[in-house]
CSV table of C-alpha atoms in Angstrom, one decimal:
chain,number,residue,atom,x,y,z
K,625,UNK,CA,89.2,112.7,93.1
K,626,UNK,CA,88.2,111.3,96.5
K,627,UNK,CA,87.3,107.8,97.5
K,628,UNK,CA,83.7,107.0,96.9
K,629,UNK,CA,81.2,105.5,99.4
K,630,UNK,CA,78.4,103.4,98.0
K,631,UNK,CA,75.0,104.5,99.4
K,632,UNK,CA,73.0,101.8,101.1
K,633,UNK,CA,69.3,101.6,101.1
K,634,UNK,CA,66.7,99.7,103.1
K,635,UNK,CA,64.7,96.9,101.6
K,636,UNK,CA,61.0,97.4,102.6
K,637,UNK,CA,59.2,95.0,104.9
K,638,UNK,CA,57.4,92.1,103.1
K,639,UNK,CA,54.1,91.0,104.6
K,640,UNK,CA,55.1,92.8,107.8
K,641,UNK,CA,57.3,89.8,108.8
K,642,UNK,CA,60.9,90.6,107.7
K,643,UNK,CA,63.2,93.1,109.3
K,644,UNK,CA,64.6,95.8,107.0
K,645,UNK,CA,67.8,94.6,105.5
K,646,UNK,CA,70.7,97.0,104.7
K,647,UNK,CA,71.4,96.6,101.0
K,648,UNK,CA,73.8,98.2,98.5
K,649,UNK,CA,72.4,99.5,95.2
K,650,UNK,CA,72.5,97.0,92.4
K,651,UNK,CA,74.8,99.3,90.4
K,652,UNK,CA,77.4,99.3,93.1
K,653,UNK,CA,77.3,95.5,93.4
K,654,UNK,CA,77.8,95.3,89.7
K,655,UNK,CA,80.9,97.6,90.0
K,656,UNK,CA,82.2,95.4,92.8
K,657,UNK,CA,81.6,92.3,90.7
K,658,UNK,CA,83.5,93.8,87.8
K,659,UNK,CA,86.5,94.7,90.1
K,660,UNK,CA,86.5,91.1,91.4
K,661,UNK,CA,86.7,89.8,87.9
K,662,UNK,CA,89.9,91.9,87.2
K,663,UNK,CA,91.5,92.0,90.6
K,664,UNK,CA,95.2,91.4,91.1
K,665,UNK,CA,94.9,91.7,94.9
K,666,UNK,CA,92.1,89.7,96.5
K,667,UNK,CA,91.3,86.3,98.1
K,668,UNK,CA,88.2,84.1,97.7
K,669,UNK,CA,86.5,85.7,100.7
K,670,UNK,CA,86.4,89.0,98.8
K,671,UNK,CA,83.3,87.6,97.0
K,672,UNK,CA,81.3,88.0,100.2
K,673,UNK,CA,81.0,91.7,99.2
K,674,UNK,CA,78.4,90.5,96.8
K,675,UNK,CA,76.0,89.6,99.7
K,676,UNK,CA,74.9,93.2,99.7
K,677,UNK,CA,74.8,93.4,103.5
K,678,UNK,CA,78.0,95.6,103.7
K,679,UNK,CA,78.8,99.1,102.5
K,680,UNK,CA,81.3,99.5,99.7
K,681,UNK,CA,84.1,102.1,99.7
K,682,UNK,CA,85.6,102.5,96.2
K,683,UNK,CA,89.1,103.9,95.5
K,684,UNK,CA,89.4,107.1,93.5
K,685,UNK,CA,90.4,105.1,90.4
K,686,UNK,CA,87.4,102.9,90.7
K,687,UNK,CA,89.6,99.8,90.4
K,688,UNK,CA,89.5,98.7,94.0
K,689,UNK,CA,87.0,98.6,96.9
K,690,UNK,CA,86.7,97.7,100.5
K,691,UNK,CA,83.5,96.3,102.1
K,692,UNK,CA,82.5,97.1,105.7
K,693,UNK,CA,79.5,97.1,108.0
K,694,UNK,CA,78.8,99.5,110.9
K,695,UNK,CA,77.7,97.9,114.2
K,696,UNK,CA,77.2,100.3,117.1
K,697,UNK,CA,80.2,102.6,117.1
K,698,UNK,CA,82.4,100.0,115.4
K,699,UNK,CA,83.1,99.9,111.6
K,700,UNK,CA,84.1,96.4,110.6
K,701,UNK,CA,85.8,95.8,107.2
K,702,UNK,CA,85.6,92.3,106.0
K,703,UNK,CA,89.0,91.2,104.8
K,704,UNK,CA,91.5,93.4,102.9
K,705,UNK,CA,90.8,95.8,100.1
K,706,UNK,CA,90.1,94.2,96.8
K,707,UNK,CA,91.4,95.2,93.4
K,708,UNK,CA,94.9,96.6,92.8
K,709,UNK,CA,97.7,95.9,95.2
K,710,UNK,CA,99.2,99.4,94.8
K,711,UNK,CA,95.9,101.0,96.1
K,712,UNK,CA,95.4,98.7,99.1
K,713,UNK,CA,97.2,100.7,101.8
K,714,UNK,CA,95.7,104.0,100.8
K,715,UNK,CA,92.2,102.6,100.7
K,716,UNK,CA,92.6,100.9,104.1
K,717,UNK,CA,93.9,104.2,105.5
K,718,UNK,CA,91.0,106.1,103.9
K,719,UNK,CA,88.6,103.7,105.7
K,720,UNK,CA,90.3,104.2,109.0
K,721,UNK,CA,90.2,108.0,108.6
K,722,UNK,CA,86.6,108.1,107.5
K,723,UNK,CA,85.5,105.9,110.5
K,724,UNK,CA,87.4,108.2,112.9
K,725,UNK,CA,85.9,111.3,111.4
K,726,UNK,CA,82.5,109.9,112.0
K,727,UNK,CA,83.2,109.0,115.6
K,728,UNK,CA,83.5,105.3,114.9
K,729,UNK,CA,86.2,102.6,115.8
K,730,UNK,CA,87.6,100.9,112.7
K,731,UNK,CA,88.7,97.3,112.5
K,732,UNK,CA,89.4,94.6,109.9
K,733,UNK,CA,87.9,91.2,110.4
K,734,UNK,CA,88.8,87.9,108.6
K,735,UNK,CA,92.2,88.9,107.4
K,736,UNK,CA,95.0,86.5,106.4
K,737,UNK,CA,98.7,86.8,105.4
K,738,UNK,CA,98.1,89.0,102.4
K,739,UNK,CA,97.0,91.8,104.8
K,740,UNK,CA,100.4,91.8,106.6
K,741,UNK,CA,101.9,94.7,104.5
K,742,UNK,CA,98.9,96.9,105.2
K,743,UNK,CA,99.0,96.1,108.9
K,744,UNK,CA,102.7,97.0,109.1
K,745,UNK,CA,102.3,100.2,107.0
K,746,UNK,CA,99.4,101.4,109.2
K,747,UNK,CA,100.8,100.1,112.5
K,748,UNK,CA,97.7,97.9,113.3
K,749,UNK,CA,97.6,95.3,116.1
K,750,UNK,CA,96.1,91.9,115.4
K,751,UNK,CA,94.6,89.0,117.4
K,752,UNK,CA,93.9,85.5,116.0
K,753,UNK,CA,90.3,84.6,115.5
K,754,UNK,CA,90.4,81.3,113.7
K,755,UNK,CA,92.1,79.3,111.0
K,756,UNK,CA,91.5,78.9,107.2
K,757,UNK,CA,91.8,75.5,105.5
K,758,UNK,CA,94.0,75.7,102.3
K,759,UNK,CA,94.5,72.7,100.0
K,760,UNK,CA,97.5,72.9,97.7
K,761,UNK,CA,96.2,71.9,94.3
K,762,UNK,CA,99.6,71.9,92.6
K,763,UNK,CA,100.4,68.7,94.4
K,764,UNK,CA,96.9,67.4,95.0
K,765,UNK,CA,96.0,63.8,94.1
K,766,UNK,CA,93.3,61.3,95.1
K,767,UNK,CA,96.0,58.6,95.4
K,768,UNK,CA,97.4,57.5,98.8
K,769,UNK,CA,96.0,56.3,102.1
K,770,UNK,CA,94.9,59.7,103.4
K,771,UNK,CA,92.6,60.1,100.5
K,772,UNK,CA,91.1,56.7,100.8
K,773,UNK,CA,87.7,57.8,102.3
K,774,UNK,CA,86.9,60.5,99.8
K,775,UNK,CA,88.2,58.2,97.0
K,776,UNK,CA,85.8,55.5,98.1
K,777,UNK,CA,82.8,57.9,98.2
K,778,UNK,CA,83.8,59.3,94.8
K,779,UNK,CA,84.0,55.8,93.2
K,780,UNK,CA,80.7,54.8,94.7
K,781,UNK,CA,78.8,57.9,93.4
K,782,UNK,CA,80.3,57.5,90.0
K,783,UNK,CA,79.3,53.8,89.9
K,784,UNK,CA,75.8,54.9,90.9
K,785,UNK,CA,75.8,57.4,87.9
K,786,UNK,CA,76.0,60.6,89.9
K,787,UNK,CA,77.8,63.5,88.3
K,788,UNK,CA,78.9,67.0,89.3
K,789,UNK,CA,78.0,70.0,87.1
K,790,UNK,CA,79.7,73.4,87.5
K,791,UNK,CA,77.9,76.3,85.8
K,792,UNK,CA,77.5,80.0,86.0
K,793,UNK,CA,77.4,82.6,87.2
K,794,UNK,CA,73.7,82.9,86.3
K,795,UNK,CA,72.8,79.2,86.7
K,796,UNK,CA,70.8,79.4,89.9
K,797,UNK,CA,67.4,80.6,88.7
K,798,UNK,CA,66.8,77.6,86.4
K,799,UNK,CA,66.8,75.3,89.4
K,800,UNK,CA,65.8,77.8,92.1
K,801,UNK,CA,62.9,75.8,93.6
K,802,UNK,CA,65.0,72.6,94.1
K,803,UNK,CA,68.0,74.6,95.5
K,804,UNK,CA,65.7,76.4,97.9
K,805,UNK,CA,64.2,73.1,99.1
K,806,UNK,CA,67.7,71.7,99.7
K,807,UNK,CA,68.7,74.8,101.6
K,808,UNK,CA,65.6,74.7,103.8
K,809,UNK,CA,66.1,71.1,104.6
K,810,UNK,CA,69.8,71.6,105.4
K,811,UNK,CA,69.1,74.6,107.7
K,812,UNK,CA,66.7,72.6,109.8
K,813,UNK,CA,69.7,70.7,111.2
K,814,UNK,CA,72.1,73.6,111.6
K,815,UNK,CA,72.9,75.7,114.7
K,816,UNK,CA,72.1,79.4,114.5
K,817,UNK,CA,70.3,79.4,111.1
K,818,UNK,CA,71.5,81.6,108.2
K,819,UNK,CA,74.6,83.8,108.6
K,820,UNK,CA,75.8,87.0,107.1
K,821,UNK,CA,78.7,89.5,106.8
K,822,UNK,CA,81.5,87.0,106.1
K,823,UNK,CA,79.4,83.9,105.5
K,824,UNK,CA,76.9,83.6,102.6
K,825,UNK,CA,73.2,82.9,102.9
K,826,UNK,CA,70.7,81.5,100.5
K,827,UNK,CA,69.8,84.6,98.6
K,828,UNK,CA,69.2,84.3,94.8
K,829,UNK,CA,70.6,87.8,94.1
K,830,UNK,CA,73.8,86.7,95.8
K,831,UNK,CA,74.3,83.1,94.8
K,832,UNK,CA,73.3,83.7,91.2
K,833,UNK,CA,76.5,85.9,90.8
K,834,UNK,CA,78.7,83.0,91.7
K,835,UNK,CA,79.7,79.7,90.0
K,836,UNK,CA,77.4,76.9,91.1
K,837,UNK,CA,78.4,73.3,91.6
K,838,UNK,CA,75.6,70.7,91.7
K,839,UNK,CA,75.6,67.0,92.4
K,840,UNK,CA,73.1,65.3,90.1
K,841,UNK,CA,71.6,61.8,89.9
K,842,UNK,CA,71.4,60.0,86.6
K,843,UNK,CA,67.9,61.5,86.0
K,844,UNK,CA,69.2,65.1,86.7
K,845,UNK,CA,67.8,65.3,90.2
K,846,UNK,CA,69.9,67.7,92.3
K,847,UNK,CA,71.1,66.1,95.6
K,848,UNK,CA,73.5,68.8,96.8
K,849,UNK,CA,75.2,72.1,95.8
K,850,UNK,CA,78.0,74.5,96.6
K,851,UNK,CA,78.7,78.1,95.6
K,852,UNK,CA,82.2,78.9,94.6
K,853,UNK,CA,84.4,81.9,95.3
K,854,UNK,CA,86.8,82.3,92.4
K,855,UNK,CA,89.8,84.8,92.1
K,856,UNK,CA,90.7,86.4,88.9
K,857,UNK,CA,94.4,85.5,89.1
K,858,UNK,CA,93.5,81.9,89.9
K,859,UNK,CA,95.8,81.9,92.9
K,860,UNK,CA,92.9,80.4,94.9
K,861,UNK,CA,89.3,79.3,94.6
K,862,UNK,CA,87.1,79.0,97.6
K,863,UNK,CA,83.7,77.6,98.6
K,864,UNK,CA,80.9,79.4,100.5
K,865,UNK,CA,77.4,77.7,100.8
K,866,UNK,CA,77.6,73.9,101.0
K,867,UNK,CA,74.2,72.2,101.3
K,868,UNK,CA,72.6,68.8,100.7
K,869,UNK,CA,69.0,67.6,100.7
K,870,UNK,CA,67.3,65.0,102.9
K,871,UNK,CA,67.5,62.4,100.1
K,872,UNK,CA,71.2,62.9,99.4
K,873,UNK,CA,73.2,59.7,99.6
K,874,UNK,CA,75.8,59.2,102.3
K,875,UNK,CA,79.2,60.7,101.5
K,876,UNK,CA,77.7,63.1,98.9
K,877,UNK,CA,79.8,66.1,100.1
K,878,UNK,CA,83.0,64.1,100.0
K,879,UNK,CA,82.2,63.2,96.5
K,880,UNK,CA,81.4,66.8,95.6
K,881,UNK,CA,84.6,68.1,97.0
K,882,UNK,CA,86.7,65.4,95.4
K,883,UNK,CA,85.3,66.5,92.0
K,884,UNK,CA,85.7,70.2,92.9
K,885,UNK,CA,89.4,69.7,93.7
K,886,UNK,CA,90.1,67.9,90.5
K,887,UNK,CA,88.1,70.4,88.4
K,888,UNK,CA,89.8,73.4,90.1
K,889,UNK,CA,93.3,71.9,89.5
K,890,UNK,CA,92.4,71.3,85.8
K,891,UNK,CA,91.3,74.9,85.5
K,892,UNK,CA,94.7,76.1,86.7
K,893,UNK,CA,93.9,77.2,90.3
K,894,UNK,CA,96.8,77.0,92.6
K,895,UNK,CA,95.0,76.3,95.9
K,896,UNK,CA,91.5,75.5,97.1
K,897,UNK,CA,90.3,77.5,100.1
K,898,UNK,CA,87.8,75.6,102.2
K,899,UNK,CA,87.1,78.8,104.1
K,900,UNK,CA,87.5,79.6,107.8
K,901,UNK,CA,87.0,77.5,110.9
K,902,UNK,CA,86.1,80.3,113.3
K,903,UNK,CA,87.9,80.4,116.6
K,904,UNK,CA,89.9,77.2,115.8
K,905,UNK,CA,93.4,77.2,117.1
K,906,UNK,CA,93.0,80.3,119.2
K,907,UNK,CA,95.1,80.2,122.4
K,908,UNK,CA,95.5,82.7,125.2
K,909,UNK,CA,98.0,85.4,124.4
K,910,UNK,CA,99.5,88.3,126.5
K,911,UNK,CA,98.4,91.0,124.1
K,912,UNK,CA,94.6,90.2,124.3
K,913,UNK,CA,94.2,87.6,127.0
K,914,UNK,CA,90.5,88.3,127.6
K,915,UNK,CA,89.6,88.1,123.9
K,916,UNK,CA,91.6,84.9,123.3
K,917,UNK,CA,90.4,83.2,126.4
K,918,UNK,CA,86.8,84.0,125.5
K,919,UNK,CA,87.4,82.8,121.9
K,920,UNK,CA,88.7,79.5,123.2
K,921,UNK,CA,85.7,79.1,125.5
K,922,UNK,CA,83.3,79.8,122.7
K,923,UNK,CA,85.0,77.3,120.4
K,924,UNK,CA,84.7,74.6,123.1
K,925,UNK,CA,81.2,75.3,124.3
K,926,UNK,CA,79.4,77.5,121.8
K,927,UNK,CA,77.8,74.8,119.6
K,928,UNK,CA,74.3,76.4,120.0
K,929,UNK,CA,75.7,79.5,118.2
K,930,UNK,CA,77.7,77.7,115.5
K,931,UNK,CA,79.0,74.2,114.9
K,932,UNK,CA,82.6,75.3,115.5
K,933,UNK,CA,84.2,71.9,116.1
K,934,UNK,CA,82.1,70.1,113.5
K,935,UNK,CA,83.2,72.6,110.8
K,936,UNK,CA,86.8,72.0,111.8
K,937,UNK,CA,86.4,68.2,111.6
K,938,UNK,CA,84.8,68.3,108.2
K,939,UNK,CA,87.5,70.4,106.7
K,940,UNK,CA,90.3,68.5,108.4
K,941,UNK,CA,89.3,65.2,106.6
K,942,UNK,CA,90.7,66.7,103.4
K,943,UNK,CA,94.2,67.2,105.1
K,944,UNK,CA,94.6,70.9,104.3
K,945,UNK,CA,97.2,73.3,105.6
K,946,UNK,CA,95.8,75.6,108.2
K,947,UNK,CA,96.4,79.4,107.8
K,948,UNK,CA,95.9,81.8,110.7
K,949,UNK,CA,93.0,84.3,110.4
K,950,UNK,CA,93.0,87.6,112.4
K,951,UNK,CA,91.2,90.7,113.5
K,952,UNK,CA,93.3,93.8,113.2
K,953,UNK,CA,92.7,97.3,114.5
K,954,UNK,CA,94.5,100.6,115.2
K,955,UNK,CA,95.8,101.2,118.8
K,956,UNK,CA,93.0,102.3,121.1
K,957,UNK,CA,90.4,100.1,119.4
K,958,UNK,CA,89.2,97.2,121.6
K,959,UNK,CA,89.7,93.8,120.0
K,960,UNK,CA,87.0,92.4,122.3
K,961,UNK,CA,84.4,94.9,121.2
K,962,UNK,CA,85.2,94.5,117.6
K,963,UNK,CA,85.1,90.7,117.7
K,964,UNK,CA,81.8,90.8,119.7
K,965,UNK,CA,80.2,93.0,117.0
K,966,UNK,CA,81.6,90.9,114.2
K,967,UNK,CA,80.0,87.9,115.8
K,968,UNK,CA,76.7,89.7,116.0
K,969,UNK,CA,76.9,90.7,112.3
K,970,UNK,CA,77.6,87.1,111.3
K,971,UNK,CA,75.0,85.4,113.5
K,972,UNK,CA,72.3,88.1,113.3
K,973,UNK,CA,72.2,89.2,109.7
K,974,UNK,CA,70.1,92.3,109.1
């Protein structure tokens, strides 16, 4: 039995305004969702496969998958294979072989330390593309001077009778109108608009598959929300969309994250993944001097494209550990071209 490639289809234009969007069949997304719920090898970012904007390559056993998107002659996998550890190397090799057989250049974007065994087995070369904020929940506490700010915001919101509710998957549709309003208001003030590929967007078909955390006033009015990226083995839980409305009180996101950290710790998760700060910590290196110099320049001056430094500052207030994130590719594949096409996929979702 050979590896299986999910067949994408095109969503039709609506009212002649929207561009066609590459989308995976609902049945294949359901298969990916089931694999995620049983995976022994994954990280929180693996949940981005549920966006439906990437193709899915399933292992012969059907217990693992890899998500990727073609851009020009580059095939970009997002993260490592998902599912069973013993299938990861073979599935990554299958992806590389398939890309080459079709005249494409394969690369892996957004990978972390768990990809190292695959990279070594397949002799891939990597370049740093950012850093991921990881909070150790086994030792986490709101006590101490460095937690004073979020502790103060938490206490004030509790005093004002706010609460955090964590529901789902399947909790979005009951509050869809309010969540959509919050998202629209938040997007007005953000550089670059909605994202894709490795960052989620407000799409009910996507966010309704994820656990949803909402901040609510005493009367039930929703002020802010976040979508969570869980892992089946509870090694980590992550966060994707984080949005608040125009009427949200000051410090609402600090309050939300304080409650999320405490809830995740009580649920037995070992670490909280605050997701990636793109291009952060990238310094020029001899292996890919052009790529790393460009990345550093974009981080320092690319605020119209993405709020790079603001994202880093927000996550840093929680005092996480920073984990390097890479792009990896076989010899002969340009890191610069792969990174440029990953940037297009993220910032110009189909």
